[in-house]
Tab-separated table of C-alpha atoms in Angstrom:
chain	number	residue	atom	x	y	z
A	5	MET	CA	0.000	0.000	0.000
A	6	SER	CA	1.130	3.536	-0.715
A	7	VAL	CA	-0.410	6.981	-0.911
A	8	ARG	CA	0.165	10.042	-3.016
A	9	ILE	CA	-1.458	13.254	-1.866
A	10	LYS	CA	-1.718	16.416	-3.917
A	11	VAL	CA	-2.996	19.578	-2.260
A	12	HIS	CA	-3.929	22.019	-5.006
A	13	ASN	CA	-4.824	25.690	-4.480
A	14	LEU	CA	-6.492	24.853	-1.172
A	15	SER	CA	-8.353	27.561	0.717
A	16	PHE	CA	-10.526	27.259	3.797
A	17	ARG	CA	-12.796	29.621	5.710
A	18	TYR	CA	-14.447	29.549	9.096
A	19	GLY	CA	-17.405	31.718	8.181
A	20	ALA	CA	-16.020	35.015	6.884
A	21	MET	CA	-12.535	34.357	8.259
A	22	GLU	CA	-10.067	32.939	5.739
A	23	VAL	CA	-7.741	30.509	7.538
A	24	LEU	CA	-5.933	28.888	4.591
A	25	ARG	CA	-5.193	30.462	1.235
A	26	GLY	CA	-3.681	29.034	-1.957
A	27	ILE	CA	-1.990	25.985	-0.405
A	28	ASP	CA	-0.096	23.843	-2.943
A	29	PHE	CA	2.173	20.879	-2.169
A	30	MET	CA	2.691	17.178	-2.833
A	31	VAL	CA	3.233	14.232	-0.499
A	32	GLN	CA	4.939	11.218	-2.048
A	33	PRO	CA	4.893	7.634	-0.712
A	34	GLY	CA	7.282	7.287	2.212
A	35	ASP	CA	7.554	11.018	2.932
A	36	PHE	CA	7.920	12.266	6.507
A	37	VAL	CA	6.500	15.789	6.354
A	38	GLY	CA	6.403	18.206	9.271
A	39	ILE	CA	3.958	21.118	9.243
A	40	ILE	CA	5.299	24.004	11.325
A	41	GLY	CA	4.387	27.612	11.985
A	42	PRO	CA	3.288	29.911	14.814
A	43	ASN	CA	-0.047	29.669	16.582
A	44	GLY	CA	-2.913	30.618	14.307
A	45	SER	CA	-1.005	29.947	11.089
A	46	GLY	CA	-3.436	27.212	9.982
A	47	LYS	CA	-1.449	24.049	10.752
A	48	SER	CA	-4.216	22.033	12.417
A	49	THR	CA	-6.806	23.328	9.972
A	50	LEU	CA	-4.697	22.095	7.067
A	51	LEU	CA	-4.319	18.668	8.673
A	52	LYS	CA	-8.072	18.421	9.288
A	53	ASN	CA	-8.709	19.231	5.632
A	54	MET	CA	-6.276	16.474	4.653
A	55	ALA	CA	-8.107	14.066	6.975
A	56	ALA	CA	-11.467	15.026	5.398
A	57	LEU	CA	-12.754	16.335	8.727
A	58	LEU	CA	-13.156	19.734	7.070
A	59	THR	CA	-14.153	20.556	3.506
A	60	PRO	CA	-12.084	23.099	1.539
A	61	SER	CA	-13.712	26.382	0.576
A	62	ALA	CA	-11.760	26.233	-2.686
A	63	GLY	CA	-9.227	23.963	-4.308
A	64	GLU	CA	-8.898	20.236	-3.839
A	65	ILE	CA	-7.010	17.430	-2.147
A	66	ILE	CA	-6.258	14.463	-4.380
A	67	LEU	CA	-5.543	11.097	-2.750
A	68	ASN	CA	-4.189	8.460	-5.128
A	69	GLY	CA	-5.708	10.227	-8.115
A	70	LYS	CA	-9.165	10.801	-6.631
A	71	ASP	CA	-10.633	13.846	-4.934
A	72	LEU	CA	-10.731	13.280	-1.186
A	73	ARG	CA	-14.422	14.219	-1.125
A	74	ARG	CA	-15.260	11.263	-3.364
A	75	TRP	CA	-13.736	8.619	-1.095
A	76	PRO	CA	-16.209	6.488	0.929
A	77	ARG	CA	-15.480	6.915	4.643
A	78	ARG	CA	-14.590	3.278	5.256
A	79	SER	CA	-12.262	3.168	2.243
A	80	LEU	CA	-10.638	6.422	3.315
A	81	ALA	CA	-10.074	5.008	6.809
A	82	ARG	CA	-7.989	2.260	5.227
A	83	GLN	CA	-5.743	4.897	3.663
A	84	LEU	CA	-5.441	7.595	6.336
A	85	ALA	CA	-5.312	7.388	10.127
A	86	LEU	CA	-5.485	10.514	12.277
A	87	VAL	CA	-4.098	11.267	15.712
A	88	GLY	CA	-5.785	14.541	16.595
A	89	GLN	CA	-5.291	16.914	19.508
A	90	GLU	CA	-8.335	15.569	21.337
A	91	ARG	CA	-7.096	12.978	23.848
A	92	SER	CA	-10.359	12.121	25.586
A	93	ALA	CA	-13.167	9.747	24.719
A	94	GLY	CA	-16.874	9.983	25.374
A	95	PHE	CA	-16.950	6.778	27.401
A	96	ASN	CA	-14.619	5.171	29.894
A	97	PHE	CA	-13.552	2.191	27.762
A	98	LEU	CA	-10.741	-0.189	28.572
A	99	VAL	CA	-7.490	0.684	26.805
A	100	GLU	CA	-7.570	-2.485	24.702
A	101	ASP	CA	-11.092	-1.658	23.533
A	102	VAL	CA	-10.041	1.864	22.534
A	103	VAL	CA	-7.136	0.529	20.476
A	104	ALA	CA	-9.435	-2.076	18.903
A	105	MET	CA	-11.605	0.754	17.550
A	106	GLY	CA	-8.863	1.283	14.997
A	107	ARG	CA	-9.945	-1.944	13.308
A	108	TYR	CA	-13.418	-0.723	12.368
A	109	PRO	CA	-12.582	-0.154	8.649
A	110	TYR	CA	-11.919	-3.895	8.305
A	111	GLN	CA	-14.900	-5.267	10.239
A	112	GLU	CA	-18.453	-5.920	9.212
A	113	ARG	CA	-21.232	-4.611	11.397
A	114	PHE	CA	-21.746	-6.651	14.576
A	115	SER	CA	-18.991	-9.080	13.563
A	116	SER	CA	-16.462	-10.410	16.060
A	117	PRO	CA	-12.793	-9.456	15.811
A	118	LYS	CA	-10.717	-11.797	13.689
A	119	GLU	CA	-7.239	-13.065	14.475
A	120	ALA	CA	-5.748	-10.390	12.197
A	121	ASP	CA	-7.558	-7.737	14.224
A	122	ARG	CA	-6.243	-9.101	17.509
A	123	ARG	CA	-2.697	-9.236	16.155
A	124	ALA	CA	-2.900	-5.653	14.873
A	125	VAL	CA	-4.212	-4.378	18.217
A	126	GLU	CA	-1.572	-6.217	20.226
A	127	ARG	CA	1.225	-5.045	17.932
A	128	ALA	CA	0.053	-1.425	18.144
A	129	MET	CA	0.003	-1.536	21.945
A	130	HIS	CA	3.489	-3.046	22.079
A	131	LEU	CA	4.857	-0.456	19.637
A	132	THR	CA	3.493	2.450	21.655
A	133	GLY	CA	4.396	1.060	25.072
A	134	CYS	CA	0.842	0.800	26.367
A	135	TYR	CA	0.371	-2.978	26.346
A	136	HIS	CA	0.718	-3.072	30.136
A	137	LEU	CA	-2.202	-0.631	30.342
A	138	ARG	CA	-4.550	-2.759	28.245
A	139	GLU	CA	-6.914	-3.600	31.140
A	140	ARG	CA	-6.934	-0.080	32.592
A	141	GLU	CA	-9.849	2.296	32.083
A	142	LEU	CA	-9.088	5.233	29.822
A	143	PHE	CA	-10.170	7.858	32.370
A	144	SER	CA	-7.649	6.508	34.884
A	145	LEU	CA	-4.682	7.314	32.633
A	146	SER	CA	-2.452	10.366	32.595
A	147	GLY	CA	-2.459	12.698	29.597
A	148	GLY	CA	0.739	11.148	28.265
A	149	GLU	CA	-0.599	7.615	28.657
A	150	ARG	CA	-3.798	8.540	26.818
A	151	GLN	CA	-1.667	10.014	24.061
A	152	ARG	CA	0.051	6.682	23.524
A	153	VAL	CA	-3.292	4.861	23.521
A	154	ILE	CA	-4.673	7.164	20.818
A	155	LEU	CA	-1.532	6.619	18.736
A	156	ALA	CA	-1.920	2.857	19.195
A	157	ARG	CA	-5.497	3.101	17.916
A	158	ALA	CA	-4.258	4.872	14.781
A	159	LEU	CA	-1.493	2.307	14.208
A	160	ALA	CA	-4.041	-0.498	14.595
A	161	GLN	CA	-5.768	0.881	11.468
A	162	GLU	CA	-2.712	-0.268	9.494
A	163	THR	CA	-2.978	2.544	6.974
A	164	PRO	CA	-0.188	3.573	4.582
A	165	CYS	CA	-0.438	7.181	5.810
A	166	LEU	CA	-0.540	8.586	9.326
A	167	LEU	CA	-1.642	12.148	10.145
A	168	LEU	CA	-0.696	13.504	13.563
A	169	ASP	CA	-1.551	16.816	15.207
A	170	GLU	CA	1.072	17.734	17.819
A	171	PRO	CA	1.601	14.150	18.996
A	172	THR	CA	4.349	15.062	21.477
A	173	SER	CA	2.190	17.360	23.598
A	174	PHE	CA	1.549	15.971	27.108
A	175	LEU	CA	4.593	13.704	26.745
A	176	ASP	CA	7.719	14.110	28.824
A	177	LEU	CA	11.067	14.392	27.067
A	178	GLY	CA	11.826	10.681	27.083
A	179	TYR	CA	8.479	9.722	25.574
A	180	GLN	CA	8.687	12.531	23.004
A	181	VAL	CA	11.919	11.110	21.638
A	182	GLU	CA	10.620	7.540	21.939
A	183	LEU	CA	7.481	8.384	19.950
A	184	LEU	CA	9.378	10.184	17.200
A	185	GLU	CA	11.955	7.393	17.010
A	186	LEU	CA	9.054	4.968	16.548
A	187	LEU	CA	7.540	7.096	13.779
A	188	GLN	CA	10.926	7.420	12.095
A	189	SER	CA	11.425	3.659	12.286
A	190	LEU	CA	7.986	2.971	10.781
A	191	ASN	CA	8.710	5.513	8.075
A	192	ARG	CA	12.112	4.112	7.147
A	193	GLU	CA	11.548	0.400	7.627
A	194	GLU	CA	7.906	0.002	6.603
A	195	GLY	CA	7.500	2.956	4.251
A	196	LEU	CA	4.761	4.557	6.350
A	197	THR	CA	3.958	8.038	5.042
A	198	ILE	CA	3.770	10.502	7.922
A	199	ILE	CA	2.389	14.040	8.024
A	200	VAL	CA	2.756	15.665	11.426
A	201	VAL	CA	1.981	19.076	12.884
A	202	MET	CA	4.739	20.099	15.292
A	203	HIS	CA	5.494	23.079	17.511
A	204	ASP	CA	9.001	22.004	18.514
A	205	LEU	CA	11.229	23.134	15.653
A	206	ASN	CA	14.230	21.164	16.885
A	207	LEU	CA	12.333	17.875	16.987
A	208	ALA	CA	10.788	18.662	13.599
A	209	SER	CA	14.249	19.327	12.199
A	210	ARG	CA	15.682	16.070	13.549
A	211	TYR	CA	12.920	13.688	12.509
A	212	CYS	CA	11.132	15.149	9.485
A	213	GLY	CA	12.582	14.729	6.028
A	214	ARG	CA	10.676	17.730	4.708
A	215	LEU	CA	9.120	20.761	6.373
A	216	LEU	CA	6.177	22.932	5.396
A	217	MET	CA	6.276	26.322	7.147
A	218	LEU	CA	2.962	28.160	7.329
A	219	SER	CA	2.462	31.830	8.049
A	220	GLN	CA	-0.914	33.580	8.109
A	221	GLY	CA	-2.596	30.724	6.291
A	222	LYS	CA	-0.108	30.483	3.428
A	223	ILE	CA	2.983	28.413	2.717
A	224	TYR	CA	5.985	30.558	3.587
A	225	ALA	CA	8.671	27.939	2.903
A	226	CYS	CA	8.838	24.280	1.938
A	227	GLY	CA	11.803	21.943	1.632
A	228	MET	CA	14.505	20.173	3.587
A	229	PRO	CA	14.922	21.288	7.228
A	230	GLU	CA	18.120	23.187	6.425
A	231	GLU	CA	16.290	25.041	3.627
A	232	VAL	CA	13.286	25.994	5.744
A	233	LEU	CA	14.807	26.614	9.174
A	234	THR	CA	16.874	29.686	8.393
A	235	ARG	CA	17.316	32.757	10.578
A	236	ASP	CA	15.568	34.943	8.019
A	237	HIS	CA	12.547	32.629	7.787
A	238	ILE	CA	12.223	32.298	11.555
A	239	ARG	CA	12.659	36.037	12.071
A	240	SER	CA	9.912	36.781	9.552
A	241	VAL	CA	7.452	34.091	10.631
A	242	TYR	CA	8.029	33.824	14.390
A	243	ARG	CA	9.256	37.403	14.928
A	244	THR	CA	12.210	36.359	17.024
A	245	GLU	CA	15.954	36.109	16.646
A	246	VAL	CA	17.643	32.717	16.808
A	247	MET	CA	20.988	31.057	16.497
A	248	ILE	CA	21.192	27.927	14.375
A	249	ASP	CA	23.701	25.217	15.192
A	250	PRO	CA	24.110	21.780	13.603
A	251	HIS	CA	23.080	18.931	15.890
A	252	PRO	CA	26.249	17.154	17.067
A	253	LEU	CA	24.863	13.712	16.163
A	254	ASP	CA	23.176	14.164	12.803
A	255	GLY	CA	23.912	17.724	11.678
A	256	SER	CA	20.253	18.761	11.591
A	257	PRO	CA	19.714	22.482	12.247
A	258	GLN	CA	18.941	23.177	15.890
A	259	ILE	CA	17.261	26.415	16.887
A	260	ILE	CA	18.391	28.455	19.890
A	261	PRO	CA	16.051	31.429	20.431
A	262	PHE	CA	17.118	34.667	22.038
A	263	ALA	CA	16.051	38.293	22.423
A	264	ALA	CA	12.634	38.352	20.812
A	265	GLY	CA	12.910	42.141	20.477
A	266	ALA	CA	16.244	42.118	18.670
A	267	ALA	CA	14.654	41.626	15.262
A	268	LEU	CA	12.369	44.574	15.893
A	269	ARG	CA	15.262	46.832	16.906
A	270	GLN	CA	17.017	46.079	13.644
A	271	ASN	CA	14.096	47.637	11.819
A	272	HIS	CA	14.456	50.987	13.578
A	273	GLY	CA	17.552	52.380	11.905
A	274	CYS	CA	20.202	50.779	14.094
A	275	PRO	CA	23.499	51.275	12.192
A	276	LYS	CA	25.388	48.320	10.809
A	277	VAL	CA	28.696	47.450	12.459
A	278	HIS	CA	31.553	45.504	10.867
A	279	ILE	CA	33.625	43.345	13.210
A	280	ILE	CA	37.228	42.379	12.467
A	281	GLY	CA	38.334	39.400	14.517
A	282	GLY	CA	39.724	35.906	14.548
A	283	GLY	CA	40.750	33.155	16.924
A	284	GLY	CA	37.710	33.592	19.158
A	285	SER	CA	38.448	37.253	19.891
A	286	ALA	CA	35.231	38.468	18.265
A	287	THR	CA	32.822	35.843	19.606
A	288	PRO	CA	31.832	37.653	22.837
A	289	LEU	CA	31.520	40.920	20.899
A	290	ILE	CA	29.305	39.341	18.257
A	291	ASN	CA	27.140	37.753	20.947
A	292	GLU	CA	26.660	41.044	22.780
A	293	LEU	CA	25.924	43.147	19.708
A	294	VAL	CA	23.535	40.628	18.181
A	295	LEU	CA	21.619	40.446	21.454
A	296	ALA	CA	21.470	44.246	21.410
A	297	GLY	CA	19.869	44.122	17.974
A	298	VAL	CA	22.825	45.561	16.058
A	299	PRO	CA	23.111	44.445	12.398
A	300	LEU	CA	26.577	42.992	11.881
A	301	SER	CA	29.035	41.843	9.242
A	302	ALA	CA	32.437	40.274	9.864
A	303	GLY	CA	35.765	39.518	8.232
A	304	VAL	CA	38.229	38.335	7.350
A	305	LEU	CA	37.610	35.094	9.267
A	306	THR	CA	39.239	31.731	8.659
A	307	VAL	CA	36.877	28.876	7.820
A	308	GLY	CA	36.579	26.635	10.875
A	309	ASP	CA	37.760	29.335	13.270
A	310	SER	CA	35.592	29.828	16.373
A	311	ASP	CA	34.715	33.393	15.332
A	312	TRP	CA	33.763	32.060	11.899
A	313	ALA	CA	31.502	29.487	13.588
A	314	THR	CA	29.857	32.191	15.700
A	315	ALA	CA	29.266	34.439	12.688
A	316	ARG	CA	27.866	31.506	10.745
A	317	ARG	CA	25.620	30.540	13.652
A	318	PHE	CA	24.059	33.993	13.564
A	319	GLY	CA	23.903	34.046	9.781
A	320	LEU	CA	26.140	37.108	9.498
A	321	GLU	CA	27.423	38.328	6.168
A	322	MET	CA	31.164	37.688	6.340
A	323	VAL	CA	34.368	37.311	4.365
A	324	GLU	CA	35.959	33.858	4.659
A	325	GLU	CA	39.535	32.771	4.064
A	326	THR	CA	40.998	29.295	3.583
A	327	PRO	CA	42.441	27.693	6.748
A	328	PHE	CA	46.216	28.079	7.284
A	329	ALA	CA	46.437	30.652	4.477
A	330	PRO	CA	47.252	34.371	4.767
A	331	ILE	CA	44.518	36.825	3.868
A	332	SER	CA	44.570	37.135	0.096
A	333	SER	CA	44.229	40.373	-1.833
A	334	ALA	CA	40.817	39.246	-3.108
A	335	ARG	CA	39.469	38.555	0.394
A	336	HIS	CA	40.925	41.854	1.603
A	337	GLN	CA	38.966	43.686	-1.090
A	338	ASP	CA	35.825	41.781	-0.085
A	339	ASN	CA	36.427	42.876	3.500
A	340	LEU	CA	36.758	46.505	2.414
A	341	ALA	CA	33.471	46.200	0.544
A	342	LEU	CA	31.682	45.090	3.725
A	343	ILE	CA	33.334	47.904	5.658
A	344	LYS	CA	32.090	50.361	3.046
A	345	GLY	CA	28.534	49.260	3.786
A	346	ALA	CA	28.922	49.598	7.562
A	347	ALA	CA	28.489	52.641	9.765
A	348	ALA	CA	31.281	51.669	12.165
A	349	VAL	CA	34.067	49.109	12.622
A	350	VAL	CA	35.098	47.197	15.739
A	351	LEU	CA	38.571	45.639	15.855
A	352	ALA	CA	38.493	42.725	18.299
A	353	PRO	CA	41.581	41.889	20.403
A	354	LEU	CA	42.809	39.331	17.883
A	355	PHE	CA	46.270	37.781	17.867
A	356	ILE	CA	48.293	39.440	15.113
A	357	GLY	CA	50.492	37.428	12.780
A	358	PRO	CA	51.945	37.946	9.298
A	359	GLY	CA	48.891	36.261	7.790
A	360	ASN	CA	46.287	38.696	9.107
A	361	LEU	CA	48.024	42.092	8.985
A	362	LEU	CA	45.609	43.030	6.200
A	363	ASN	CA	42.833	43.044	8.805
A	364	LEU	CA	44.568	45.947	10.544
A	365	GLU	CA	45.042	47.686	7.204
A	366	ALA	CA	41.322	47.267	6.576
A	367	ALA	CA	40.628	49.139	9.825
A	368	ALA	CA	42.986	51.901	8.637
A	369	THR	CA	41.023	52.170	5.389
A	370	ALA	CA	37.823	52.578	7.408
A	371	LEU	CA	39.381	55.550	9.197
A	372	GLU	CA	40.359	57.077	5.859
A	373	GLU	CA	36.698	56.781	4.841
A	374	LYS	CA	35.732	58.745	7.974
A	375	LYS	CA	34.104	55.766	9.653
A	376	PRO	CA	34.352	55.388	13.441
A	377	VAL	CA	36.733	52.580	14.390
A	378	TYR	CA	36.665	51.098	17.891
A	379	LEU	CA	39.566	49.125	19.342
A	380	ILE	CA	39.322	46.732	22.256
A	381	ASN	CA	42.814	46.374	23.659
A	382	GLU	CA	42.224	43.759	26.355
A	383	PRO	CA	44.741	42.081	26.554
A	384	PRO	CA	47.119	44.794	25.284
A	385	VAL	CA	48.429	44.562	21.740
A	386	GLU	CA	51.999	44.027	22.983
A	387	GLU	CA	50.875	40.612	24.280
A	388	ARG	CA	49.095	39.735	21.036
A	389	ASP	CA	51.648	40.665	18.388
A	390	PHE	CA	53.660	37.912	16.689
A	391	THR	CA	55.022	39.918	13.754
A	392	GLY	CA	58.204	41.275	15.298
A	393	GLY	CA	56.580	44.627	16.012
A	394	ARG	CA	54.847	45.368	12.702
A	395	GLY	CA	51.432	44.642	14.205
A	396	ILE	CA	52.089	46.958	17.155
A	397	GLU	CA	53.163	49.676	14.735
A	398	LEU	CA	49.962	49.386	12.683
A	399	TYR	CA	47.827	49.265	15.821
A	400	ARG	CA	49.357	52.429	17.258
A	401	ALA	CA	48.933	54.139	13.907
A	402	LEU	CA	45.196	53.414	14.104
A	403	ILE	CA	45.024	55.214	17.439
A	404	GLU	CA	46.988	58.181	16.090
A	405	LYS	CA	44.563	58.454	13.155
A	406	GLY	CA	41.524	58.596	15.437
A	407	ALA	CA	40.518	55.051	16.346
A	408	GLN	CA	38.847	54.999	19.770
A	409	LEU	CA	39.947	52.660	22.532
A	410	ILE	CA	36.940	51.211	24.334
A	411	THR	CA	36.407	48.489	26.912
A	412	ARG	CA	34.123	45.497	26.620
A	413	ALA	CA	31.813	47.234	29.082
A	414	GLU	CA	31.509	50.224	26.733
A	415	LEU	CA	30.755	48.093	23.690
A	416	GLY	CA	26.999	48.404	24.158
A	417	GLN	CA	27.187	52.132	23.414
A	418	ILE	CA	27.768	51.247	19.773
A	419	ALA	CA	24.205	49.974	19.754
A	420	ARG	CA	23.028	53.240	21.323
A	421	PRO	CA	24.630	56.069	19.334
A	422	GLU	CA	22.380	58.618	21.023
A	423	GLU	CA	24.232	57.938	24.299
A	424	ARG	CA	27.612	58.668	22.710
A	425	GLU	CA	26.254	61.880	21.199
A	426	GLY	CA	24.870	62.897	24.581
A	427	ASN	CA	28.290	62.460	26.156
């Protein structure tokens, strides 16, 4: 069994309120699709349309070549199983009886369960870790236990496609991972097609092969997790600033939120600052200025360097140089181009060697272009120079030409130019 689902130009209204608009995407057999987006973006409404619980106002959903509205309910229940947000039941059934309800598409009216039904129910309870609860009453269970029972009922349907609406809610961390590992295993080993609404972006990134990001009822982005979960997308859709780091085990993008107001500050004329660093010297400066909402660029940074990793984590525009190579003339020119587009330059307390003297010359060029240049000299340059004195000479020349020595504590004033002007 396999399913192909085509959602074409789908729109949906609750009365006069349009909730979904112009939704277009495809689900192929064996896909693991995560639907993400902020509250009110239409995630659950889209899933309910795909489960035929709601009828589109416009457009269509095609399941295996046939409009979803033309499928008989029993036939559709052999293709799609739904785990919704509702965890309760109208009656206080035994757990085993609740799971057995998943077999209704295969049973005639008033018929007794067959051996295949019993096997499917038992397997579903074992898979979801609720077999030991089989003789308990549903109302006696915790929210997390009920969640697993409802999932077991859906798995007992033995459909080629599973729709889930926030299945990890009510589950503690261990069971969240256990559930998603189970879904991933069923997807990879048995070809089960999975479409899941998720709030947790990090779990969605780790377990979903493809993500659909909704915003205000429309598709904002669709693709692989690394294509969808970008700082720009998250800033626009969730209105918050984040760092993005690769997961240490599988490399999937992991989201670290911070300073929800930082994105808003960037839209109020805060001047762009260019940071010159290397060797970890710029990392604390980048962290502080990003948290203050200051738009940044950086360079020249060596690929793999800790400052490079920090700039990459924040998605900064930067100039990169090959590891173990001196700054080339081409990269130096690229650095000058970024400086030209900045309102100010900060020279971090980097270690100075023959290979990065051009970074100091770039700061000198900024001064020639009448841009403010700030130097952080902690530790002092005499302890950081490994050029036989040439670096010290260039550094002192920057001060003579007007570069301002500031402390780390004074760095925040760069984000608040009105304070400097007031002083």
